[in-house]
Short mmCIF file of C-alpha atoms in Angstrom, two decimals:
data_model
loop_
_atom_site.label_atom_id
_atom_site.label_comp_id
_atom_site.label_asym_id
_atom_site.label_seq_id
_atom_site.Cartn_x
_atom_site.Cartn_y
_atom_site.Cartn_z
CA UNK N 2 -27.74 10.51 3.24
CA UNK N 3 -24.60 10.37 5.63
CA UNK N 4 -22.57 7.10 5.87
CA UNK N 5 -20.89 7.03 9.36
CA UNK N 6 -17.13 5.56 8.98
CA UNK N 7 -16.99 2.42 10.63
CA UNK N 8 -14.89 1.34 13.44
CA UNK N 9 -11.28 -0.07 12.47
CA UNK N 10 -12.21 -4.01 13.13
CA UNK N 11 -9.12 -5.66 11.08
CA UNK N 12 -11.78 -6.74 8.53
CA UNK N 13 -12.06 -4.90 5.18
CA UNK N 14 -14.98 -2.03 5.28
CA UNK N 15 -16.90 -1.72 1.67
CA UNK N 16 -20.14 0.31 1.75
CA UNK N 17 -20.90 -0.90 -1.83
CA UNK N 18 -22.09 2.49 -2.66
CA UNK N 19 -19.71 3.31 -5.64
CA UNK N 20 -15.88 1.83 -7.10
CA UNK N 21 -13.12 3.84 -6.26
CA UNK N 22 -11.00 4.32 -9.25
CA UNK N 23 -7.58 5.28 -9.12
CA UNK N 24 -7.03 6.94 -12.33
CA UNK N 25 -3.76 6.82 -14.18
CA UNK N 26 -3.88 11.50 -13.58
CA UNK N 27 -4.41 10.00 -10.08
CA UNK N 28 -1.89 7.54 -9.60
CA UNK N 29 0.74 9.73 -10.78
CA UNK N 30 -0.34 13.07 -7.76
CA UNK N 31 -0.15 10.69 -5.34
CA UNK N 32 3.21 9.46 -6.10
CA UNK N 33 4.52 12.50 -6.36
CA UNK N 34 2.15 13.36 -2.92
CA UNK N 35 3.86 10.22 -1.52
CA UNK N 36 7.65 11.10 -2.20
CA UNK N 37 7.65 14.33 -0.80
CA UNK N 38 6.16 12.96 2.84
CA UNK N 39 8.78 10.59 2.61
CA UNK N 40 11.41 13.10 1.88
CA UNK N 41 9.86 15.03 4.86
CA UNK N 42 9.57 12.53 7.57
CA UNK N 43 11.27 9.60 6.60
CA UNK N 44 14.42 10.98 4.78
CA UNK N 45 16.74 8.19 5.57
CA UNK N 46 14.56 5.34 3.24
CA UNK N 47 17.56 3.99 1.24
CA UNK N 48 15.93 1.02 -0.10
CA UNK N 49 12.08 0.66 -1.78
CA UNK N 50 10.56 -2.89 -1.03
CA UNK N 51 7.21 -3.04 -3.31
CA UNK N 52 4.65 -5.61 -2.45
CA UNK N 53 3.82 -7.68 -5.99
CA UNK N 54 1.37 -7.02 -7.29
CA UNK N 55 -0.37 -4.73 -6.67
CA UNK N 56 2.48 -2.21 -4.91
CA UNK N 57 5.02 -3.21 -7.89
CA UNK N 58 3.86 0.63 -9.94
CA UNK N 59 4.21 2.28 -6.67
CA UNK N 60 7.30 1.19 -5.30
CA UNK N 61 9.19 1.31 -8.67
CA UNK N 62 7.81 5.13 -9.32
CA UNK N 63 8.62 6.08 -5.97
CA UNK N 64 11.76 4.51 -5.80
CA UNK N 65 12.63 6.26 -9.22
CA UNK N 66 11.13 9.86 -7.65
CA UNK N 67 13.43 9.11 -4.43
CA UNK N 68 16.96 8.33 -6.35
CA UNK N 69 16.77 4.85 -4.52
CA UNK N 70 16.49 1.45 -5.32
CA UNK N 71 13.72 -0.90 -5.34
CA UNK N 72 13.51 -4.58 -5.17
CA UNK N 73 10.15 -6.77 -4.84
CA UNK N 74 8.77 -9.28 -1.97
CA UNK N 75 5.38 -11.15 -2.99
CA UNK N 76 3.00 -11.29 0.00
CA UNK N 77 -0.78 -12.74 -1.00
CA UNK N 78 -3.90 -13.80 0.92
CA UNK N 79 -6.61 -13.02 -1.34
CA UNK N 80 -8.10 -15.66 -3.32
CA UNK N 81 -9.33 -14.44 -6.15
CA UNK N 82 -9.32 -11.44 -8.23
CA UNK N 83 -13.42 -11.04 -6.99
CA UNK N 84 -14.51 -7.76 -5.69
CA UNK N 85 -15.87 -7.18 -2.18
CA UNK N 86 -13.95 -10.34 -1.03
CA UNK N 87 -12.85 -10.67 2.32
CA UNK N 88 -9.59 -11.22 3.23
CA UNK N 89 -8.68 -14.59 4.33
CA UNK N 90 -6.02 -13.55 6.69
CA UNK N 91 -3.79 -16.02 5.75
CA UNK N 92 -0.94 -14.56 4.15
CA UNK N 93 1.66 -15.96 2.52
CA UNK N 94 5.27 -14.39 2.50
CA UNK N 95 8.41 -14.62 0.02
CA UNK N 96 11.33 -12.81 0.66
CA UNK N 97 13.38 -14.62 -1.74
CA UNK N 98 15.93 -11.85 -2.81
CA UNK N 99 15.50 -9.25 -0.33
CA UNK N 100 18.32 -10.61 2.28
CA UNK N 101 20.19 -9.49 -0.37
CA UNK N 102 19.34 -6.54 -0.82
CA UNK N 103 19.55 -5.41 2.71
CA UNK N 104 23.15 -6.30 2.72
CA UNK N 105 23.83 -3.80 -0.12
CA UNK N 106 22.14 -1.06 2.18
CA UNK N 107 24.03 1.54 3.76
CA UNK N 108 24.19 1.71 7.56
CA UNK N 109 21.61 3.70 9.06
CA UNK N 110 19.28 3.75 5.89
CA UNK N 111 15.28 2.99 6.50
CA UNK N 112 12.97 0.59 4.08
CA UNK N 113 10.39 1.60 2.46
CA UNK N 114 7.49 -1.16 2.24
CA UNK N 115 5.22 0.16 0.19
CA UNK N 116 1.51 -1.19 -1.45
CA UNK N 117 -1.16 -0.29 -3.36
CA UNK N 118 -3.77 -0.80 -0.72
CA UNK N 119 -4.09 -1.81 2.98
CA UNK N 120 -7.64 -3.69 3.29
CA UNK N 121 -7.11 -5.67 6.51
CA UNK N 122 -3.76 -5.05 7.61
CA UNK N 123 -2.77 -8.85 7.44
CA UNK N 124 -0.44 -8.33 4.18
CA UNK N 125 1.71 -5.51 5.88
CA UNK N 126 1.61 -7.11 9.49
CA UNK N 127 3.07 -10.51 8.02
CA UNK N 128 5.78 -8.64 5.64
CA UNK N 129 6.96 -6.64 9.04
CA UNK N 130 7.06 -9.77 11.07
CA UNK N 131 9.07 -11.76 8.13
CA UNK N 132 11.55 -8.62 7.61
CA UNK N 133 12.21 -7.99 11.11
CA UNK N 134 14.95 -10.75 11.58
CA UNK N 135 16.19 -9.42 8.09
CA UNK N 136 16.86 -5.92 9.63
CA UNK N 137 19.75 -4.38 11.32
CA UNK N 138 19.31 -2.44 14.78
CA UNK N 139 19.22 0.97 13.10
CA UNK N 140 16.90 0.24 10.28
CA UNK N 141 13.34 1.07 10.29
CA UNK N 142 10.47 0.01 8.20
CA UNK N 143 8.75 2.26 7.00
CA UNK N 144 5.00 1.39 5.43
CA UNK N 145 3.33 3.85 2.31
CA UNK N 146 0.30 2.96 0.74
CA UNK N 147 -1.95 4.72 -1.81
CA UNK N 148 -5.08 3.18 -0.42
CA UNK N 149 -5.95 2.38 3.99
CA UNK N 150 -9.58 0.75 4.18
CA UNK N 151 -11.77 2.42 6.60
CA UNK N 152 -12.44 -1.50 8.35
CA UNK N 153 -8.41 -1.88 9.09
CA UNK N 154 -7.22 -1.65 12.20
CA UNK N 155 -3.46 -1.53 10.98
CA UNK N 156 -2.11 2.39 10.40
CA UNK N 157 0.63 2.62 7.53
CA UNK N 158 2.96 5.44 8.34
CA UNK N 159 2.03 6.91 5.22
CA UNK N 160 -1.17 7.02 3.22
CA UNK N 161 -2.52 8.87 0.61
CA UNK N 162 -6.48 7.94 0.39
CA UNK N 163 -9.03 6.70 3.17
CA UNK N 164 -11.64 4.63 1.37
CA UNK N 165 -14.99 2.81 2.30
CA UNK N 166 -15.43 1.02 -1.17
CA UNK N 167 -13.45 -1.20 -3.57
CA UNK N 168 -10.57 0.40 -5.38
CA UNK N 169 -10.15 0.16 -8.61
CA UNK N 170 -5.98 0.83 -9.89
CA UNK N 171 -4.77 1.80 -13.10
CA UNK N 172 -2.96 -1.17 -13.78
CA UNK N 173 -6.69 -3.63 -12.92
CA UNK N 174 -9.32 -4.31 -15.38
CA UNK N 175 -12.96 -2.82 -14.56
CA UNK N 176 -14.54 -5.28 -12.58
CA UNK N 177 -17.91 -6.63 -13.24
CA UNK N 178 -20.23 -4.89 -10.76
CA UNK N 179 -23.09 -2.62 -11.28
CA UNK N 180 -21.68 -0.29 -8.67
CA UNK N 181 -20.83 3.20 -10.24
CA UNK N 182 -16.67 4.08 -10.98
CA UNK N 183 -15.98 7.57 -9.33
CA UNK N 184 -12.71 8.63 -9.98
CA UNK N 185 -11.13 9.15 -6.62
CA UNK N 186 -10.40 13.08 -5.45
CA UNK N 187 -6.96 14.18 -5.62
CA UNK N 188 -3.91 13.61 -2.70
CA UNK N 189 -4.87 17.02 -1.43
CA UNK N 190 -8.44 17.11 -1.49
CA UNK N 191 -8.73 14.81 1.97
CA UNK N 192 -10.49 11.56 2.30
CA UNK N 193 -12.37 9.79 0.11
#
């Protein structure tokens, strides 16, 4: 049976036919999958902003694969740790040391925002909108995430997996749901 992919709506897509798990062999090709497209198209990142929690692995790998350094903001709307949730939209922001940061940068260097997952959008939309002001004329953000929802209607620059289903990550515990894990194909092998 054939599941069509559903429009992008902004609202997080799960076709509760299976958990996508992000195994730790997984995690690991796509960082590595991530780092060189960012070498390739975005070679002027000079700074790696991770969103806690869940983009805190991903950010401080890549940063580490990159030679660059990596600070953390902590953007949040979901609320709870439930699967198959959907977002509420409401997204709280905190930027705290990251003015900072962006002082230390070198002219003409790009940031990299990146995340474990975009589900709606809302997360990365409200982390552009606060770090706009924070951003000098010649600095680009630049978004990476391991994981784009089929529902969102917000594109990342860079993503490694398409997914219709809850993700599970290496750093999550196994949620309680009766729905099969699949470990998720690797960077190269296409969608998921």
């Amino acid at each position: 049976m054939t599941h069509p992919s559903p429009a992008p709506t902004g609202r997080r897509y799960f076709g509760h036919r299976r958990i996508h798990h992000v195994t730790e062999r997984r995690f690991n090709q796509a960082i590595t999958h991530l780092a060189e497209q960012v070498r390739l198209a975005h070679p002027r990142v000079g700074l790696v902003v991770g969103v806690a929690r869940g983009g805190t692995r991903a950010a401080t790998a890549l940063a580490g694969l990159l030679g660059v350094p990596s600070t953390l903001v902590f953007a949040r709307h979901n609320t709870s740790e439930a699967t198959h949730l959907p977002a509420s939209g409401d997204v709280t922001v905190d930027l705290t040391d990251l003015p900072l940061r962006l002082s230390d940068m070198a002219e003409g260097t790009d940031v990299l925002v990146v995340d474990d997952i975009c589900g709606s959008g809302a997360t990365l939309q409200a982390l552009r909108r606060a770090l706009s002001p924070h951003l000098g004329a010649d600095t680009a953000p630049v978004e990476a995430v391991l994981c784009r929802n089929l529902g969102s209607a917000h594109a990342p620059d860079l993503v490694v997996w398409e997914v219709d289903d809850w993700v599970l990550f290496p750093w999550e515990d196994r949620p309680a749901s009766a729905l099969p894990l699949v470990e998720i194909p690797a960077p190269s092998e296409g969608k998921s």
